[in-house]
Coordinates of C-alpha atoms and ligand atoms in Angstrom, one line a residue:
M1 CA -12.7 17.4 -12.5
N2 CA -12.7 14.8 -15.3
L3 CA -9.7 12.5 -14.7
Q4 CA -10.3 10.7 -18.0
L5 CA -10.3 7.3 -16.5
Q6 CA -13.8 6.3 -17.6
G7 CA -13.9 2.7 -18.9
Q8 CA -10.3 1.9 -18.0
T9 CA -9.5 -1.3 -16.1
V10 CA -7.6 -1.3 -12.8
A11 CA -6.2 -4.3 -10.9
I12 CA -6.0 -3.6 -7.2
L13 CA -4.3 -6.1 -4.8
G14 CA -5.3 -5.7 -1.1
A15 CA -8.7 -4.2 -2.0
A16 CA -11.0 -5.8 0.6
Q17 CA -10.5 -3.1 3.3
G18 CA -8.6 -0.1 4.5
I19 CA -6.6 2.0 2.0
G20 CA -6.9 -0.5 -0.9
R21 CA -10.7 -0.6 -0.5
A22 CA -10.9 3.2 -0.6
I23 CA -8.7 3.3 -3.7
A24 CA -11.1 0.7 -5.4
E25 CA -14.1 2.9 -4.5
S26 CA -12.4 6.0 -6.0
F27 CA -11.6 4.2 -9.3
S28 CA -15.2 2.9 -9.3
A29 CA -16.5 6.5 -8.9
E30 CA -14.4 7.4 -12.0
G31 CA -16.2 4.8 -14.0
C32 CA -13.4 2.2 -14.1
R33 CA -13.7 -1.6 -14.4
L34 CA -12.1 -3.2 -11.4
G35 CA -10.2 -6.5 -10.9
L36 CA -9.7 -7.0 -7.2
F37 CA -7.5 -9.4 -5.2
D38 CA -7.4 -10.0 -1.5
R39 CA -6.8 -12.9 0.9
K40 CA -10.2 -11.9 2.5
A41 CA -13.5 -12.2 0.7
D42 CA -15.4 -8.9 0.1
P43 CA -19.2 -9.7 0.1
A44 CA -20.0 -6.3 -1.5
P45 CA -17.2 -5.1 -3.8
P46 CA -17.6 -1.6 -5.4
T47 CA -19.6 -1.1 -8.6
G48 CA -17.6 -1.9 -11.7
T49 CA -15.9 -5.0 -10.2
V50 CA -15.6 -7.5 -13.0
L51 CA -13.5 -10.0 -11.0
F52 CA -12.9 -10.5 -7.3
R53 CA -10.3 -13.1 -6.5
E54 CA -9.5 -14.5 -3.1
G55 CA -5.8 -15.3 -2.9
D56 CA -2.4 -14.7 -1.3
V57 CA 0.0 -12.3 -2.9
T58 CA 3.0 -14.2 -1.6
R59 CA 2.0 -17.1 -3.9
L60 CA 3.2 -16.2 -7.4
E61 CA 0.9 -18.7 -9.1
E62 CA -2.2 -17.2 -7.5
V63 CA -1.2 -13.7 -8.6
T64 CA -0.4 -14.9 -12.1
S65 CA -3.7 -16.7 -12.4
F66 CA -5.5 -13.6 -11.3
A67 CA -3.7 -11.6 -14.0
A68 CA -4.4 -14.2 -16.7
D69 CA -8.2 -14.3 -15.8
L70 CA -8.5 -10.5 -15.7
G71 CA -6.8 -9.9 -19.0
P72 CA -5.7 -6.4 -20.3
I73 CA -5.5 -3.6 -17.7
D74 CA -4.6 0.1 -17.8
H75 CA -3.5 0.5 -14.1
L76 CA -2.1 -1.7 -11.4
V77 CA -2.3 -0.8 -7.6
Y78 CA -0.5 -2.8 -4.9
A79 CA -2.0 -1.9 -1.5
V80 CA -1.2 -5.1 0.5
G81 CA 1.0 -4.6 3.5
G82 CA 1.4 -5.6 7.1
G83 CA 3.9 -5.7 10.0
S84 CA 5.5 -8.4 12.1
G85 CA 3.0 -7.9 14.9
K86 CA 5.9 -7.3 17.3
F87 CA 7.3 -4.1 18.8
G88 CA 10.7 -3.7 17.2
F89 CA 12.6 -1.4 19.5
P90 CA 15.4 -2.3 19.9
F91 CA 15.5 -4.3 16.7
W92 CA 16.5 -7.5 18.5
N93 CA 12.9 -7.6 20.0
V94 CA 11.9 -8.9 16.5
P95 CA 13.6 -12.3 15.9
P96 CA 15.2 -12.9 12.5
S97 CA 12.7 -15.6 11.9
A98 CA 9.9 -12.9 11.7
W99 CA 11.5 -11.0 8.8
A100 CA 10.8 -13.3 5.9
R101 CA 7.0 -13.1 6.1
V102 CA 7.1 -9.3 6.4
L103 CA 9.4 -9.0 3.4
E104 CA 7.2 -11.4 1.4
L105 CA 4.0 -9.5 2.1
N106 CA 5.3 -5.9 1.6
L107 CA 8.0 -6.4 -1.1
I108 CA 7.9 -9.8 -2.8
G109 CA 4.1 -9.7 -3.3
A110 CA 4.5 -6.4 -5.1
V111 CA 7.2 -7.9 -7.3
H112 CA 4.8 -10.8 -8.1
A113 CA 2.2 -8.3 -9.1
A114 CA 4.6 -6.4 -11.3
H115 CA 5.8 -9.5 -13.0
A116 CA 2.3 -10.9 -13.5
F117 CA 1.0 -7.7 -15.2
A118 CA 4.1 -6.6 -17.1
P119 CA 3.2 -8.5 -20.3
V120 CA -0.3 -6.9 -20.6
L121 CA 0.9 -3.4 -19.5
T122 CA 3.8 -3.3 -22.0
E123 CA 1.5 -4.7 -24.7
R124 CA -1.0 -1.9 -24.0
G125 CA 1.7 0.7 -24.2
E126 CA 0.2 3.2 -21.8
G127 CA -0.8 3.2 -18.1
S128 CA 0.4 3.3 -14.6
V129 CA 1.5 1.2 -11.6
L130 CA 1.2 2.4 -8.0
F131 CA 2.8 0.7 -5.0
V132 CA 1.6 1.7 -1.5
V133 CA 4.7 2.1 0.7
S134 CA 5.1 4.0 4.0
V135 CA 7.0 6.8 5.6
A136 CA 8.6 4.0 7.6
G137 CA 10.5 3.0 4.4
Q138 CA 12.2 6.4 4.4
M139 CA 13.7 6.4 7.8
G140 CA 15.2 3.9 10.2
S141 CA 11.9 3.3 12.0
Q142 CA 11.9 2.0 15.5
T143 CA 8.5 0.5 15.3
D144 CA 9.0 -2.5 13.0
P145 CA 12.4 -2.9 11.3
P146 CA 11.4 -5.6 8.8
Y147 CA 8.4 -3.5 7.7
S148 CA 10.6 -0.4 7.2
A149 CA 13.2 -2.4 5.3
A150 CA 10.5 -4.0 3.1
K151 CA 9.0 -0.6 2.3
A152 CA 12.5 0.9 1.6
G153 CA 13.0 -2.0 -0.8
L154 CA 9.7 -1.3 -2.5
I155 CA 10.6 2.4 -2.9
N156 CA 13.8 1.3 -4.6
F157 CA 11.9 -1.2 -6.9
T158 CA 9.5 1.6 -7.8
Q159 CA 12.4 3.6 -9.3
C160 CA 13.8 0.5 -11.0
A161 CA 10.4 -0.4 -12.5
A162 CA 9.7 3.2 -13.5
K163 CA 12.9 3.2 -15.6
D164 CA 12.1 -0.2 -17.2
F165 CA 8.5 0.7 -18.0
A166 CA 9.1 4.2 -19.2
P167 CA 9.8 3.3 -22.9
Y168 CA 6.3 1.7 -22.8
N169 CA 4.7 4.9 -21.5
I170 CA 3.9 3.1 -18.2
R171 CA 4.5 5.3 -15.1
V172 CA 5.4 3.8 -11.8
N173 CA 5.0 5.7 -8.5
A174 CA 4.9 5.0 -4.7
L175 CA 2.2 6.4 -2.4
S176 CA 3.5 6.9 1.1
P177 CA 1.0 7.3 3.9
G178 CA 1.9 8.3 7.5
M179 CA -0.8 7.4 9.9
V180 CA -4.2 6.2 8.6
K181 CA -6.8 4.7 10.9
T182 CA -7.0 1.1 9.6
A183 CA -6.6 -2.4 11.0
L184 CA -2.9 -2.2 10.2
N185 CA -2.3 0.7 12.7
E186 CA -4.4 -1.0 15.3
A187 CA -2.1 -3.9 15.2
V188 CA 0.9 -1.6 15.6
W189 CA -0.7 -0.1 18.7
A190 CA -1.5 -3.5 20.1
A191 CA 2.1 -4.7 19.6
S192 CA 3.4 -1.5 21.3
Q193 CA 1.1 -2.0 24.4
A194 CA 1.6 -5.8 24.8
R195 CA 5.1 -5.3 26.2
L196 CA 4.0 -2.7 28.8
P197 CA 2.8 -3.3 32.4
E198 CA -1.0 -3.0 32.6
A199 CA -0.8 0.4 34.4
E200 CA 1.2 2.0 31.6
R201 CA -1.0 0.9 28.7
I202 CA -2.9 3.6 26.8
D203 CA -5.9 3.4 24.5
Y204 CA -5.6 3.4 20.7
E205 CA -6.8 7.0 20.2
L206 CA -4.4 8.5 22.8
W207 CA -1.5 6.4 21.5
A208 CA -2.2 7.7 18.0
Q209 CA -2.7 11.3 19.0
R210 CA 0.7 11.3 20.8
K211 CA 2.5 9.7 17.9
I212 CA 0.9 11.9 15.3
R213 CA 1.6 15.1 17.3
A214 CA 5.2 14.1 17.8
T215 CA 5.9 13.3 14.1
A216 CA 3.5 15.1 11.8
P217 CA 3.4 18.9 11.6
L218 CA -0.2 18.9 10.5
G219 CA -1.0 16.9 13.6
R220 CA -3.9 14.8 12.3
W221 CA -4.7 11.3 11.0
Q222 CA -4.7 10.8 7.3
T223 CA -7.8 9.1 5.8
P224 CA -8.1 6.2 3.3
G225 CA -10.1 8.7 1.1
E226 CA -7.1 11.0 1.0
M227 CA -4.9 8.2 -0.2
A228 CA -7.5 7.2 -2.8
A229 CA -7.7 10.8 -4.2
V230 CA -4.0 10.9 -4.9
S231 CA -4.1 7.4 -6.3
V232 CA -6.6 8.2 -9.0
F233 CA -4.8 11.5 -9.8
L234 CA -1.5 9.6 -10.3
A235 CA -3.3 7.1 -12.7
S236 CA -4.8 10.0 -14.7
P237 CA -3.3 11.9 -17.7
L238 CA -2.9 14.9 -15.4
A239 CA 0.1 13.1 -13.9
R240 CA 1.6 12.1 -17.2
N241 CA 5.0 13.5 -16.3
I242 CA 5.2 12.0 -12.8
T243 CA 7.1 8.7 -12.6
G244 CA 9.6 7.1 -10.2
Q245 CA 8.3 9.3 -7.3
T246 CA 7.4 8.6 -3.7
I247 CA 4.5 10.8 -2.9
N248 CA 4.1 11.4 0.8
V249 CA 0.5 12.0 2.0
D250 CA 1.6 12.1 5.6
G251 CA 0.7 15.5 7.2
G252 CA 4.3 16.6 6.6
Q253 CA 6.0 13.8 8.5
V254 CA 8.7 13.3 5.7
M255 CA 9.9 16.4 3.9
H256 CA 12.4 16.1 1.0
Ligands
LIG1 N1 -2.5 2.4 7.9 C1 -1.5 3.2 7.9 O1 -1.3 4.1 8.7 C2 -0.4 2.9 6.8 C3 0.7 3.8 6.9 C4 1.7 3.6 5.9 C5 1.5 2.6 5.0 N2 0.4 1.9 4.9 C6 0.3 0.9 3.9 O2 -0.9 1.0 3.2 C7 -1.3 -0.3 2.6 C8 -2.7 -0.6 3.1 O3 -2.7 -0.8 4.5 P1 -4.0 -0.6 5.4 O4 -3.6 0.3 6.4 O5 -5.2 -0.3 4.5 O6 -4.1 -2.1 6.0 P2 -5.3 -3.1 6.1 O7 -4.7 -4.2 7.0 O8 -6.6 -2.5 6.5 O9 -5.4 -3.6 4.6 C9 -4.5 -4.5 4.0 C10 -5.2 -5.4 3.0 O10 -4.3 -6.4 2.5 C11 -4.9 -7.7 2.5 N3 -3.9 -8.7 2.6 C12 -3.0 -8.9 3.7 N4 -2.2 -9.9 3.4 C13 -2.5 -10.4 2.2 C14 -2.0 -11.4 1.4 N5 -1.0 -12.2 1.8 N6 -2.6 -11.6 0.2 C15 -3.6 -10.8 -0.3 N7 -4.1 -9.8 0.5 C16 -3.6 -9.6 1.7 C17 -5.8 -7.6 3.8 O11 -6.8 -8.7 3.8 C18 -6.4 -6.2 3.7 O12 -7.5 -6.2 2.9 C19 -0.2 -1.3 3.1 O13 0.8 -1.4 2.1 C20 0.4 -0.6 4.3 O14 1.7 -1.0 4.6 C21 -0.6 2.0 5.9

C-alpha cells in the first residue's frame, strides 16, 4: 500500500530503542527523511536519518535547538516515556517526590516538543503529530500512579492540540499501547518483584503472561512493529479525517 509519505520529514523523539525506534524504521521504509532525538546515542540509525541529536526532552532548550537545526517537518512523533521505577500499589508506596520526574518525562517533554515544532508545522499548513500514551492513562492504574496521571494528561493535551492545530490542517492523535516487550516493561516487572520475598518472585515472561491474560482479551504481547504500522498510517493521507483520537493497540484491554 502506498502511504504517500515518500520524501516527507519526520521528527521522532525517543527513537533510539523500543517503540520509537520501530516507528523510525517504518517511516524510513516509507522513504521519509528522519530527524531523531534521544538521550541515548544510536550508533546505526535507520536509513534516511538526516539528524540524530542526543538530548533530554525535559530540557526545553535542547528540544528547541533540535527543532531549529532540523528545520521544516511534516510529522512529529513523541515516543519518550518511563515510569517511577517503583511499585505504586497502594499509591503511597510512591513518594510524592517521585512524581515530578515522571510528569516531566511523559507529559512536559511532549509539551516541549509540541511548542518547539508548532511554528514549522503551522507554517507548512499540513501534517500530523502523534503522542505515544498508554492504556494506563485511561484507567486508575495500580502499577505506577504518576505514570498513569502523566499519560492521562497527555491524552487531554492531544485533544487540546488537535483543536488548536486543526485550522492549519495538522492532525494530532495519541497511540496507546498495552503491553509491549521493551526495556520499559522490564523495569515495571523489576519494580513489582523487588518488594516480594525471594520465594514469591516470578520471571519476566511468567509475570507478563499472567498480566496479559488477566487484562487483554486477545491474550498476547503487542510488538513495536504493530505500533509502528499504526503510526505511519496515522501520518498518511488515509487518516486525513482522524484527529484528537486515542487509538488503542492493546489486544482489547481498553474498549470504548
Ligand atoms: N512498552 C510498553 O508496554 C508500553 C505500554 C504503553 C505505553 N508505552 C509507551 O511507549 C513509549 C515508548 O516506550 P518503550 O516501551 O519503547 O520504552 P523504551 O524505554 O524502550 O524507550 C524509550 C526511549 O525514550 C528515551 N528517553 C527516555 N528518557 C528520555 C529523555 N529524558 N530524553 C530523551 N529521550 C529519552 C530512551 O532512551 C528510549 O530510547 C513510551 O511513551 C511509553 O510510555 C509503552
